[in-house]
CSV table of C-alpha atoms and ligand atoms in Angstrom, one decimal:
chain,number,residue,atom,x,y,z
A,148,UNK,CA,50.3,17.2,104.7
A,149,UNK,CA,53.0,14.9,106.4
A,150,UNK,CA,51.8,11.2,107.2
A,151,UNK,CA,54.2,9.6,110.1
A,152,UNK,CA,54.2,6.5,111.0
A,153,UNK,CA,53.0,5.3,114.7
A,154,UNK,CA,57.0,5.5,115.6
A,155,UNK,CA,56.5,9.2,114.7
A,156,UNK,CA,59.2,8.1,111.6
A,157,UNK,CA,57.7,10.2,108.3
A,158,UNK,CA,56.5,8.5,105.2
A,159,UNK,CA,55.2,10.4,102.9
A,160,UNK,CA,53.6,13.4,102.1
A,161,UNK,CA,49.6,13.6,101.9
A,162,UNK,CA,47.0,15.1,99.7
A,163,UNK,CA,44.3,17.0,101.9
A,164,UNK,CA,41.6,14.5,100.6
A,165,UNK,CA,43.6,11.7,101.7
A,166,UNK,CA,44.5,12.9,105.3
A,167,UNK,CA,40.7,13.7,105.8
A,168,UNK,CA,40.1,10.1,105.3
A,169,UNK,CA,42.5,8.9,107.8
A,170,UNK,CA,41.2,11.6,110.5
A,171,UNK,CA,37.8,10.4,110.1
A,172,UNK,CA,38.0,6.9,109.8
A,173,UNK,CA,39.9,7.1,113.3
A,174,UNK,CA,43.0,5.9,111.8
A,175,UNK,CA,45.2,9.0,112.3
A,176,UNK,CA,45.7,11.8,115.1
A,177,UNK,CA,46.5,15.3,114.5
A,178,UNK,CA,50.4,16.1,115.6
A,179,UNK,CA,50.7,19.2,114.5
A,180,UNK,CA,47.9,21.3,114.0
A,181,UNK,CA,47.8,24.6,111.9
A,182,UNK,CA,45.7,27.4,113.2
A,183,UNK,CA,45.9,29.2,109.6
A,184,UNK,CA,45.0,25.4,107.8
A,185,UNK,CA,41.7,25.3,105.8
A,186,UNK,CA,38.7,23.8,107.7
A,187,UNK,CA,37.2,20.6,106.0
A,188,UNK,CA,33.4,20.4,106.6
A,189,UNK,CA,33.1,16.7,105.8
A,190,UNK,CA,30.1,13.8,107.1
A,191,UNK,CA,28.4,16.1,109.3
A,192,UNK,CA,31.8,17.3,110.9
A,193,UNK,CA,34.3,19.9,110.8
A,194,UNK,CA,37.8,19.0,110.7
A,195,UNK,CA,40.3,21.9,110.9
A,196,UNK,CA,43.4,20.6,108.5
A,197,UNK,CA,47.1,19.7,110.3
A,198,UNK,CA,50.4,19.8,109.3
A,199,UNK,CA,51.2,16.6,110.5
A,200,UNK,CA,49.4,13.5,111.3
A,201,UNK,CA,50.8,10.0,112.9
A,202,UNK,CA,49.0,6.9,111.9
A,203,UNK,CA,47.4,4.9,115.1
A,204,UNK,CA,48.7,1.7,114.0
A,205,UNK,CA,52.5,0.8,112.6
A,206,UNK,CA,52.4,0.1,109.3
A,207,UNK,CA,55.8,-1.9,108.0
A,208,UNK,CA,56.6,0.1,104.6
A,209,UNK,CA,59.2,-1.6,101.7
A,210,UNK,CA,61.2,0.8,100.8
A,211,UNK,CA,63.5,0.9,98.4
A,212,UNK,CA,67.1,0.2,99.2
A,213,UNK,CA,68.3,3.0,97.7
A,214,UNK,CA,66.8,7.5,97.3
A,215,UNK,CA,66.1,8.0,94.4
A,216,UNK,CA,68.6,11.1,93.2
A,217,UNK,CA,66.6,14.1,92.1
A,218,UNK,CA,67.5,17.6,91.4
A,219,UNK,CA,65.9,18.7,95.1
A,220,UNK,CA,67.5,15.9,96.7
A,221,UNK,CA,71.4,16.8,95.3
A,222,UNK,CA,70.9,20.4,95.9
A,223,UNK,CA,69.6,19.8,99.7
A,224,UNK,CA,72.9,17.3,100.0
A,225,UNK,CA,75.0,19.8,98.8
A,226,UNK,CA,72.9,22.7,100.6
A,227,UNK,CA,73.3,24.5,97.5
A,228,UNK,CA,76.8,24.9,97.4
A,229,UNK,CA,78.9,24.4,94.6
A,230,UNK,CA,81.1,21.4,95.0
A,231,UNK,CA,84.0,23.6,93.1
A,232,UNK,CA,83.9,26.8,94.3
A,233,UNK,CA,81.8,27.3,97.2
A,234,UNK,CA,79.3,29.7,95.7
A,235,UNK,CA,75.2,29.0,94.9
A,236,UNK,CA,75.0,26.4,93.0
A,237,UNK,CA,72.0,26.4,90.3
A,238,UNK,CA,73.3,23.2,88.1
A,239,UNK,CA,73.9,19.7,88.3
A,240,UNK,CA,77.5,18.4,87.5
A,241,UNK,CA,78.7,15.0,86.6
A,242,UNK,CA,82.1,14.7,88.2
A,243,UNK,CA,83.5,11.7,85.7
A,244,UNK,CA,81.7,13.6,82.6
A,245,UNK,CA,78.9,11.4,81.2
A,246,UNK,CA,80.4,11.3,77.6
A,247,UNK,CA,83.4,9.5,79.7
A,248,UNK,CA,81.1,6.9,81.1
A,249,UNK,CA,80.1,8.7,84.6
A,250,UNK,CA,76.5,7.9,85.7
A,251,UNK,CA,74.0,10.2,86.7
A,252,UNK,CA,74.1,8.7,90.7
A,253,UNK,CA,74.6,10.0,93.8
A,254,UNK,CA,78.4,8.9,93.6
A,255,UNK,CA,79.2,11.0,90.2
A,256,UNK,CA,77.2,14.1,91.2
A,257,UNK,CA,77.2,17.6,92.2
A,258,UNK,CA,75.8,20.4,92.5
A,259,UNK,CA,77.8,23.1,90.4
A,260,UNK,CA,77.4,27.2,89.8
A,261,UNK,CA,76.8,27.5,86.1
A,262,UNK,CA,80.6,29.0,85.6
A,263,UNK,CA,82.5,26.3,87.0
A,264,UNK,CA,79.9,23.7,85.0
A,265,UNK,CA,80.8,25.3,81.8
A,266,UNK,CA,84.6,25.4,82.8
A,267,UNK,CA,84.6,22.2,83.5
A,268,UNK,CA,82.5,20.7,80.7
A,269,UNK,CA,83.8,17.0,79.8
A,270,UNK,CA,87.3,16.9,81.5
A,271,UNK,CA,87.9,15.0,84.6
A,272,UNK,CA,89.0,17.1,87.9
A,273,UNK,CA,92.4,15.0,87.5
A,274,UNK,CA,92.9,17.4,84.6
A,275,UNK,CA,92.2,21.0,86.1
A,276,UNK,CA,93.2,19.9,89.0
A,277,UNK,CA,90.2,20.7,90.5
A,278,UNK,CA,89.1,18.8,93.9
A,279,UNK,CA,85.8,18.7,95.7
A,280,UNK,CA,84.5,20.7,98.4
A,281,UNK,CA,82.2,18.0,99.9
A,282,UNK,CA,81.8,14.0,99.5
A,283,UNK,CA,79.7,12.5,97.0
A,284,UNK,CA,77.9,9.4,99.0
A,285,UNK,CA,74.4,8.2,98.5
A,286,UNK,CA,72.0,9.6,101.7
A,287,UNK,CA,70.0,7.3,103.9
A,288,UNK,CA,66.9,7.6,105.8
A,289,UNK,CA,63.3,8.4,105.6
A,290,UNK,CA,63.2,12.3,105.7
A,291,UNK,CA,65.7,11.8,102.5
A,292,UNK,CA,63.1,9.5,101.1
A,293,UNK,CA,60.6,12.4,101.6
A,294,UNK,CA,63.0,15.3,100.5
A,295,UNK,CA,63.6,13.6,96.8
A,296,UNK,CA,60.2,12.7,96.4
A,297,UNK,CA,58.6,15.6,97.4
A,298,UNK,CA,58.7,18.9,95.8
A,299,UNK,CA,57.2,21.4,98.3
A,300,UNK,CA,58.3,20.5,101.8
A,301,UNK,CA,56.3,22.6,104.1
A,302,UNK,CA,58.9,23.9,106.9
A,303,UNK,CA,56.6,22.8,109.7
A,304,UNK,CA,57.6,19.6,108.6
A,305,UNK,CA,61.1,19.7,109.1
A,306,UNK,CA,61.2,19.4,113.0
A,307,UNK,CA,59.4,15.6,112.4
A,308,UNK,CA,62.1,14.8,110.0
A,309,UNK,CA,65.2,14.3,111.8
A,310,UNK,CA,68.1,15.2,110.2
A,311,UNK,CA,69.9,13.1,112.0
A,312,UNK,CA,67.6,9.8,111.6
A,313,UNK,CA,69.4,7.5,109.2
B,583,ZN,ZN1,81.4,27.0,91.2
């Protein structure tokens, strides 16, 4: 389940349980409901699960400056591409190898097919003269917040996350 804020920007996602709480203490509306979603007899009510639900009031959330860098997140970044070759990427690359003092950030990165991860082991692009096929920079934004945190992302969900919204 996808909890939005009351400016309909997503902030987490929501374990059934949870969501039911919200509904019935009047705290949350339903924003997208799901005819197929499991029906929650609960209290002397029946409440038919969303998708999505926006909290009534605006809560102000700290986030952390930066998202967090997970496999999900990189490979959604790089849409699952490898940064050398263009093909499906199913590894994780560290441009400046590791063993040469690269961190494991957004910045030193990639996602890599297996072959071009093995060719390129611990040398630096400068030295196969290899370049990159997209930019390694940190995303922003809520929905990325969401996307490296979350492993499942129900599709419904993606029209409330804005692609755009930094
Ligand atoms: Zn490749």
């Amino acid at each position: 389940m996808l909890l939005l804020n009351a400016t309909y920007e997503p902030l987490t996602a929501l374990s059934a349980r949870r969501a039911i709480v919200l509904l019935i203490c009047d705290k949350a509306d339903a924003v997208h409901h799901n005819a197929e979603g499991p029906v929650v007899h609960s209290a002397g009510a029946s409440i038919a699960l969303p998708s999505v639900i926006r909290l009534r009031n605006y809560v102000r959330v700290p986030y952390r400056a930066r998202v967090p860098m997970t496999r999900a997140a990189l490979m959604h970044r790089d849409r699952y591409r490898c940064a050398y070759c263009g093909g499906k990427a199913e590894t994780i690359d560290h441009v400046i190898p590791r063993s040469r003092g690269g961190a494991h950030s957004w910045e030193n990165c990639v996602a890599s097919c297996a072959p071009c991860n093995h060719r390129k082991a611990d040398k630096m692009l400068s030295e196969l003269g290899w370049t990159l096929r997209h930019p390694m920079v940190a995303p922003k934004g809520p929905h990325w917040r969401l996307l490296s945190t979350t492993a499942d992302l129900d599709p419904v969900w993606l029209q409330y996350l804005g692609e755009g919204a930094a």
